[in-house]
Coordinates of C-alpha atoms in Angstrom, one line a residue:
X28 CA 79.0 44.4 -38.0
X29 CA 79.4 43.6 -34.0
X30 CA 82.8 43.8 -32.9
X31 CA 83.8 43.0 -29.2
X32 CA 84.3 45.0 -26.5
X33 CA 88.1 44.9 -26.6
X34 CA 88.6 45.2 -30.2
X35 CA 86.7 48.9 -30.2
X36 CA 88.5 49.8 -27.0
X37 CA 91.7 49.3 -29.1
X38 CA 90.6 51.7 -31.6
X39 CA 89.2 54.4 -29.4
X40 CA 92.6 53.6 -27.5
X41 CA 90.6 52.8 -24.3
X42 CA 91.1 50.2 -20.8
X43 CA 88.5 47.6 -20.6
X44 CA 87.1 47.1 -16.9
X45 CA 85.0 44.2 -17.2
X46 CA 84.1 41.3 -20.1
X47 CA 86.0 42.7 -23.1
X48 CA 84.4 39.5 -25.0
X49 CA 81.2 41.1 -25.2
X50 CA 79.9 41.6 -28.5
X51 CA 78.7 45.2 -29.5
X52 CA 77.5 46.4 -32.7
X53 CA 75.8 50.1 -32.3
X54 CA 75.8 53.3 -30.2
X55 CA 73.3 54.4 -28.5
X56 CA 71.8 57.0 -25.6
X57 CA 71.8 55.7 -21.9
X58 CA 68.5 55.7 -21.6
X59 CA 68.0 54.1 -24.7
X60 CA 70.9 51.5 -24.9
X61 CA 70.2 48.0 -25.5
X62 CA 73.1 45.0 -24.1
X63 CA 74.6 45.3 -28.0
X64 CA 74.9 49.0 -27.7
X65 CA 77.6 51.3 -26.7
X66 CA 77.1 54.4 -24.5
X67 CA 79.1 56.9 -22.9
X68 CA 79.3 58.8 -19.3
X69 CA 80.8 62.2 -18.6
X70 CA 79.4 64.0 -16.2
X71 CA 77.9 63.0 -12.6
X72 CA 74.7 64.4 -13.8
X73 CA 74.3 61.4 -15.7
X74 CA 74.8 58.5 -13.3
X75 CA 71.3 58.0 -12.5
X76 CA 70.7 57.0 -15.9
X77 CA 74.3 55.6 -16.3
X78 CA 73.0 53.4 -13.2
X79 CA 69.9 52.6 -15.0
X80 CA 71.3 52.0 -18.5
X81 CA 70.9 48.1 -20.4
X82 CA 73.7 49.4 -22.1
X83 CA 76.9 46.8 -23.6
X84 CA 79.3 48.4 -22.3
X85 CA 79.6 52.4 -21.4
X86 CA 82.4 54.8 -22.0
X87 CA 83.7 57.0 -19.1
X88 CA 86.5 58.6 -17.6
X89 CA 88.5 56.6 -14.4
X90 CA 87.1 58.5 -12.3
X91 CA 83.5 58.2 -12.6
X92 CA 84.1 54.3 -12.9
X93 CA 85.3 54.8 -9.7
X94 CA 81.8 56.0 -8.2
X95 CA 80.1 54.0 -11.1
X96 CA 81.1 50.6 -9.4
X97 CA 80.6 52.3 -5.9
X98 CA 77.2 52.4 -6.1
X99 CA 76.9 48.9 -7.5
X100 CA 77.1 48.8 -11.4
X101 CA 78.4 45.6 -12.5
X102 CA 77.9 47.4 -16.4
X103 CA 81.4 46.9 -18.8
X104 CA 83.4 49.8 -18.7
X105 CA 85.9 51.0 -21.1
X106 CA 88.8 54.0 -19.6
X107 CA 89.2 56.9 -21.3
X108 CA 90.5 60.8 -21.2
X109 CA 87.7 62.1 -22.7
X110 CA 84.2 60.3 -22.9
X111 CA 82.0 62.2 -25.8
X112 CA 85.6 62.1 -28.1
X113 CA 85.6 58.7 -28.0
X114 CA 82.1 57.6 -27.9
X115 CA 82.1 59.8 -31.8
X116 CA 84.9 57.9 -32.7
X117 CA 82.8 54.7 -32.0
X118 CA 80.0 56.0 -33.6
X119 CA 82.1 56.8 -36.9
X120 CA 83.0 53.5 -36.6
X121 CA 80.0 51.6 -36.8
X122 CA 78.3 54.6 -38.6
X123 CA 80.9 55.6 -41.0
X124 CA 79.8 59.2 -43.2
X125 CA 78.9 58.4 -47.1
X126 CA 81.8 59.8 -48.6
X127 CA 80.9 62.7 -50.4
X128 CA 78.7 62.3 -53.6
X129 CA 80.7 63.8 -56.5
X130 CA 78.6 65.2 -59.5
X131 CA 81.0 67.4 -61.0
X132 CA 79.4 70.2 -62.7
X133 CA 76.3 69.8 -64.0
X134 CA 74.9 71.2 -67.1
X135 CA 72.0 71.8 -66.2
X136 CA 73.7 74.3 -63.5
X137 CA 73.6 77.8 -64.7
X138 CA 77.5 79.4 -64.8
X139 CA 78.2 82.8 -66.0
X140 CA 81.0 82.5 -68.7
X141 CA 83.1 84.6 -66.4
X142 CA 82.8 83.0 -63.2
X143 CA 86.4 81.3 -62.8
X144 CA 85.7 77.7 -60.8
X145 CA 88.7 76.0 -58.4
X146 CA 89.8 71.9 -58.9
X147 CA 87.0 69.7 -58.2
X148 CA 83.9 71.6 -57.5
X149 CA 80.6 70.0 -57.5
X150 CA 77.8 72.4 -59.0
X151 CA 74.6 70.3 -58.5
X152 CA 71.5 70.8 -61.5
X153 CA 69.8 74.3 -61.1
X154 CA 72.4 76.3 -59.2
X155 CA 73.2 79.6 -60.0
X156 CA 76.7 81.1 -60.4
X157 CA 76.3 85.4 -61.4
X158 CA 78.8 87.0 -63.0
X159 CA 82.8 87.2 -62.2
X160 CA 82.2 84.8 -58.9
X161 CA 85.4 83.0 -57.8
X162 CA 85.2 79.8 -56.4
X163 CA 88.1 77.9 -54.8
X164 CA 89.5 74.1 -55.0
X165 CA 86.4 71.5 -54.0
X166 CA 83.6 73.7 -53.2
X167 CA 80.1 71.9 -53.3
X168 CA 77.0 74.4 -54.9
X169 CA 73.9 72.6 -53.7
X170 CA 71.0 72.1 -56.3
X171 CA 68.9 75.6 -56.3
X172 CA 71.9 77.7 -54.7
X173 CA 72.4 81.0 -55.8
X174 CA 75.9 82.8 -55.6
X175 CA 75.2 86.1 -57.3
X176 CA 77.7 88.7 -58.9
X177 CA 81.3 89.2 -57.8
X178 CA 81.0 86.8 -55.0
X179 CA 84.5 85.1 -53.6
X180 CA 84.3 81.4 -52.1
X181 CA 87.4 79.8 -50.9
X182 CA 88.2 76.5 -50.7
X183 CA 86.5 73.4 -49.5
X184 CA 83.0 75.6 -48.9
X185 CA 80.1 73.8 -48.7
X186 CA 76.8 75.9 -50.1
X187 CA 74.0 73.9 -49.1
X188 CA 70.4 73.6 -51.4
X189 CA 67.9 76.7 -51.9
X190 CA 71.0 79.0 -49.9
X191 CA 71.1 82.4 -51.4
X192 CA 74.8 84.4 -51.3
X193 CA 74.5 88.0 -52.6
X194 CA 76.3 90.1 -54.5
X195 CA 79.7 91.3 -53.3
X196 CA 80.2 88.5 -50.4
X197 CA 83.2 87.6 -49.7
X198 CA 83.2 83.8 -47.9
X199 CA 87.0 82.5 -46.8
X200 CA 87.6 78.7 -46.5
X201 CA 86.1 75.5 -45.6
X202 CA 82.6 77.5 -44.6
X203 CA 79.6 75.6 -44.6
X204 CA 75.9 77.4 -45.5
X205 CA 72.9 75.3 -44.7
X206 CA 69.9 75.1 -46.4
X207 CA 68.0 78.5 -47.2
X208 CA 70.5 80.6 -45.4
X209 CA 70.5 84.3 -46.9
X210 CA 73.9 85.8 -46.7
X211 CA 74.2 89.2 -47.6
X212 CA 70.7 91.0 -48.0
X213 CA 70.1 94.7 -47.3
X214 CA 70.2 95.3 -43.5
X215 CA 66.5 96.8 -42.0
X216 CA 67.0 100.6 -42.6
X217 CA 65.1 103.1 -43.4
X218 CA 64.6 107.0 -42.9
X219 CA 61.3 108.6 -42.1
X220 CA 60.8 111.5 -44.5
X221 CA 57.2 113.1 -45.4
X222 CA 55.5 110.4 -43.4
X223 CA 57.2 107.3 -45.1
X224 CA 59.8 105.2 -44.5
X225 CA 62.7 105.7 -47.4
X226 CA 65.1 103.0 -48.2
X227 CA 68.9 103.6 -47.2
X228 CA 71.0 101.9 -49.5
X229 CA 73.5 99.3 -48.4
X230 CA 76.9 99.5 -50.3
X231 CA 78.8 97.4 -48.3
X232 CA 79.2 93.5 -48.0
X233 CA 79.3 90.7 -45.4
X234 CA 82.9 88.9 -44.7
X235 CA 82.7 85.0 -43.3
X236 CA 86.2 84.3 -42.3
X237 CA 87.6 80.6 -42.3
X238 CA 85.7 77.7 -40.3
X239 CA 82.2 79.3 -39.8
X240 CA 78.9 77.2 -40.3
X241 CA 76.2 79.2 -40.7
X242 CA 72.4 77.4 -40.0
X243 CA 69.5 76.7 -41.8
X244 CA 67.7 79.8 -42.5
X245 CA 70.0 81.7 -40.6
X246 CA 70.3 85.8 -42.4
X247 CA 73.1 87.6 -42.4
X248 CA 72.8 91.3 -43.7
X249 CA 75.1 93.0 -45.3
X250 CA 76.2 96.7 -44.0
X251 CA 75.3 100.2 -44.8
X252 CA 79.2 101.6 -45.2
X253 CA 81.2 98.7 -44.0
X254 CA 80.6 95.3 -44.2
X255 CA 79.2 92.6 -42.0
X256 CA 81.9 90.2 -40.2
X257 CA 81.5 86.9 -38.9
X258 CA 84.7 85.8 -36.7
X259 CA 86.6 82.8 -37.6
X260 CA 85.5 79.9 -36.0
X261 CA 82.0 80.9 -35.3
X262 CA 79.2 78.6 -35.2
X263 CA 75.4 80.2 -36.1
X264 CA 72.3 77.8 -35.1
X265 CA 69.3 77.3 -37.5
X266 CA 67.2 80.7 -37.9
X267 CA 69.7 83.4 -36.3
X268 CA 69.6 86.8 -37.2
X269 CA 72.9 88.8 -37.6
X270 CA 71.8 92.5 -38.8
X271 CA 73.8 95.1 -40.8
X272 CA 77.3 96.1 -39.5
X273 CA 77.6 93.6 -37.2
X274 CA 80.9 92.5 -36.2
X275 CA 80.9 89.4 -34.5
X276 CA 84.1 88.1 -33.0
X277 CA 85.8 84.5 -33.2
X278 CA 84.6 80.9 -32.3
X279 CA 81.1 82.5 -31.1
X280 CA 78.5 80.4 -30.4
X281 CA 74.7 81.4 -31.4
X282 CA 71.9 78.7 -30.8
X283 CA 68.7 78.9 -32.3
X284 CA 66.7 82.1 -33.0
X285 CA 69.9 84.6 -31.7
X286 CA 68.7 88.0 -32.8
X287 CA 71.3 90.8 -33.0
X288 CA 70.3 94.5 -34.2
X289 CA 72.4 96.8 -36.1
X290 CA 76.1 97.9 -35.8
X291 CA 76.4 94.9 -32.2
X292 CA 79.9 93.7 -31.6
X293 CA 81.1 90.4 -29.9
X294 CA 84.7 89.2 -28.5
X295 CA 86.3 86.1 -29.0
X296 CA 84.6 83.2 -27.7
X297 CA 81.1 84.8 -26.9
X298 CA 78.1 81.9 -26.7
X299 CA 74.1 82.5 -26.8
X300 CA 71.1 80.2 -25.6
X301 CA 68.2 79.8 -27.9
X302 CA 65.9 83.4 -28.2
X303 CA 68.6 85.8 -27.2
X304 CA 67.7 89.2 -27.9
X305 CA 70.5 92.2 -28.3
X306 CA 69.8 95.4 -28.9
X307 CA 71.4 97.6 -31.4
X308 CA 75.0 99.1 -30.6
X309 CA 75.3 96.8 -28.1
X310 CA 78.9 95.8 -27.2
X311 CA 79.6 92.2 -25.8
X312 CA 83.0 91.5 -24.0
X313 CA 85.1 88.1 -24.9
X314 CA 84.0 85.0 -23.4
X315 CA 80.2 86.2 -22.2
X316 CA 77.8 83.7 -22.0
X317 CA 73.9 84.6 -22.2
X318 CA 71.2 81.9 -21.3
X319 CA 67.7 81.7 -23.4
X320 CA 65.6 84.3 -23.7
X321 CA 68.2 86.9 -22.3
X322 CA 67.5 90.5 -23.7
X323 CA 70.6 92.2 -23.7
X324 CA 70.1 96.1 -23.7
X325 CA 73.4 97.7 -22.9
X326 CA 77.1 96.9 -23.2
X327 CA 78.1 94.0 -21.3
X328 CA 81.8 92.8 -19.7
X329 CA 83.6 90.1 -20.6
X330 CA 83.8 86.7 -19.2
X331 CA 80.3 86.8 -17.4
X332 CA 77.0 84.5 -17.3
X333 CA 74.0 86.8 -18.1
X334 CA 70.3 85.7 -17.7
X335 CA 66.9 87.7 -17.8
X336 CA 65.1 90.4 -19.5
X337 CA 67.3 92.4 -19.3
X338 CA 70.1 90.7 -19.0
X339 CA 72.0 90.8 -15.2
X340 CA 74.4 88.6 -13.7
X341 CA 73.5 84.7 -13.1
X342 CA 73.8 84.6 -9.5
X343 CA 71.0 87.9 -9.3
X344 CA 69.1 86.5 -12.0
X345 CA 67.9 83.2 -9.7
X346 CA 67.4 85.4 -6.7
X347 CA 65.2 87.3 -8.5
X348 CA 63.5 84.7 -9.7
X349 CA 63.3 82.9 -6.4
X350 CA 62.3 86.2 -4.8
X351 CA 59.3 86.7 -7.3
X352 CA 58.1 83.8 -6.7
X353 CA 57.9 84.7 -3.3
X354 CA 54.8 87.4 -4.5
X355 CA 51.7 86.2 -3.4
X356 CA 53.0 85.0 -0.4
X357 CA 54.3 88.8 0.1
X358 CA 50.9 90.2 -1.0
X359 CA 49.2 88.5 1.6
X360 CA 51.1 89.1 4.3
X361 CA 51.2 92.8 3.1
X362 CA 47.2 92.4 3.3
X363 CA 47.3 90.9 6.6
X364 CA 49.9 93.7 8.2
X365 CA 47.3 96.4 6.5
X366 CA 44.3 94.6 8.2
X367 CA 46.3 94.7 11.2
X368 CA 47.4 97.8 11.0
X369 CA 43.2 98.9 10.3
X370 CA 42.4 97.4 13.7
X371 CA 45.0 98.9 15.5
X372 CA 43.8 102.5 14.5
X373 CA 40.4 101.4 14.8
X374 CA 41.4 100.6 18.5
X375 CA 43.3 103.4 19.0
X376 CA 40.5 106.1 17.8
X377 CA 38.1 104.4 20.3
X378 CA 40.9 104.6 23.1
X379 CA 41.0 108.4 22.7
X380 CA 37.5 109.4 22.8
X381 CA 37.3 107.1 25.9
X382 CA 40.0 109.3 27.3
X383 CA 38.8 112.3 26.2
X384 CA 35.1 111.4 27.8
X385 CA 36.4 110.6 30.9
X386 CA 38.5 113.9 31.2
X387 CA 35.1 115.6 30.4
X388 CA 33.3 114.0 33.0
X389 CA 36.0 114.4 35.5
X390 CA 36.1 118.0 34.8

């Protein structure tokens, strides 16, 4: 339903600069936003579009609006402390979430007679509770989930369709597992006896402390002797791969397709780019950042930016890169030198046997 300009400011508690009577009813991207949409600025990287925007009206912090109507925006503005807060806020409000569909537990959900469920869980048809599992107060067990044996959930988890938890997991509270996550499998080890690989077995377990979402597809092996953590606060991306032993530290960030091998540790704070590779034993200081692609081979310090194959500081990273680029024109001035460098001892030669048949002739 459109609302005006001033009435959302109110609720995102913003300052209106410009026609508050304006009549908005939807959020949308800059480049996308239509006069009836809402957008939002936050960075200077975005005033070109911000500049080119059709959007309503555009949230932003006082000083970008500053530049904004500087370079000759006459666009609606409404003041702020922190832009991409406030434009969600907006977009709750004209997009508010379907409260949560409550199915209770369904009958057609299978539940060991000695699993002990918490108040209000929601077991959706064909899920799979294994013996002596404990779940807490309002968990949600998608439709084709499996928690197998012994398995503790706390409260206010959310196990997403098709996601399989094995035996022995211990999960902590409000955790969400997306689709077709695997938490808990054997970790990839094996000895090499006779000529053929031999299975080690995997007695310990995998540990998700309290806030961590773990991504679609995303597999999480348990370890060999001790199990598998996942800090607090830790976010995993669609399709990451967190190996046996692994102890990975709080409020880490791992986009898409984040490898780590066995036995890797991570500080507090420590964020990926999509297609990081670590290698195994690796130990990665708090607060490290790694761009995409990185492979990280050796222990790294805390509190740097990492890019490249393998992984070296930012700053030497783009010389590199600049100077490799630099290649063919190196290889042909190299040529050119070497040509040169022919001639001269072409010229040369020919200068001493000149020298030498005159001193013959003169003797």
């Amino acid at each position: 339903m459109p609302i005006t300009i001033n009435t959302l400011a109110q609720h995102i508690s913003g300052e209106v600069l410009g026609n508050g009577e304006i009549l908005v009813s939807d959020v949308a991207s800059l480049e996308t936003a239509g006069s009836d949409n809402v957008s939002y600025l936050d960075s200077r990287k975005q005033l070109r579009p911000a500049l080119n925007s059709a959007a309503g009206a555009i949230i932003t912090t006082a000083k970008l609006s500053e530049e904004f109507q500087r370079r000759g925006s006459t666009c609606v503005l409404i003041l702020v402390d922190q832009p991409q807060q406030a434009f969600i806020e907006a977009m709750l409000h004209f997009r508010p979430q379907a409260p949560r569909n409550r199915c209770g537990v369904s009958e057609y959900a299978h539940i060991d007679e000695s699993a002990v469920l918490g108040e209000g869980c929601d077991i959706y048809p064909n899920a799979w509770i294994g013996k002596n599992v404990r779940l807490g107060d309002r968990c949600e067990i998608g439709p084709g989930a499996v928690i197998a044996d012994n398995v503790t959930i706390g409260d206010d988890c959310v196990i997403h369709a098709n996601a399989v938890i094995y035996r022995d997991v211990e999960i902590h509270d409000r955790v969400i597992v997306h689709a077709n996550a695997v938490i808990g499998a054997d970790g990839f080890g094996y000895r090499f006896v006779n000529g053929a690989f031999v299975r080690i077995p995997h007695t310990g377990s995998v540990i998700v402390q309290n806030d961590v979402e773990v991504g679609a597809c995303t597999t999480i092996d348990r370890g060999m002797i001790h199990s598998t953590v996942i800090g607090e606060g830790t976010k995993l991306d669609n399709q990451v791969m967190i190996a046996h032993n692994c102890q990975i530290g709080r409020h880490n960030a791992f986009a898409s397709q984040v490898g780590l091998a066995g036995s890797c540790t991570t500080g507090d704070y420590v964020q990926m780019g999509g297609q990081v590779g670590v290698a195994d034993h690796v130990n990665i200081g708090p607060g490290t950042k790694f761009g995409g692609k990185s492979g990280v081979i050796w222990d790294m310090p805390a509190g740097g930016t990492f890019h490249g194959i393998p992984a070296i500081n930012e700053k030497d990273c783009i010389r590199n890169h600049f100077s490799i680029q630099k290649l063919p024109e190196l290889r042909d001035q190299v040529k050119q030198l070497s040509e040169q460098l022919a001639e001269l001892k072409a010229q040369l030669a020919d200068s001493s046997q000149t020298d030498q048949s005159s001193q013959r002739s003169a003797a």
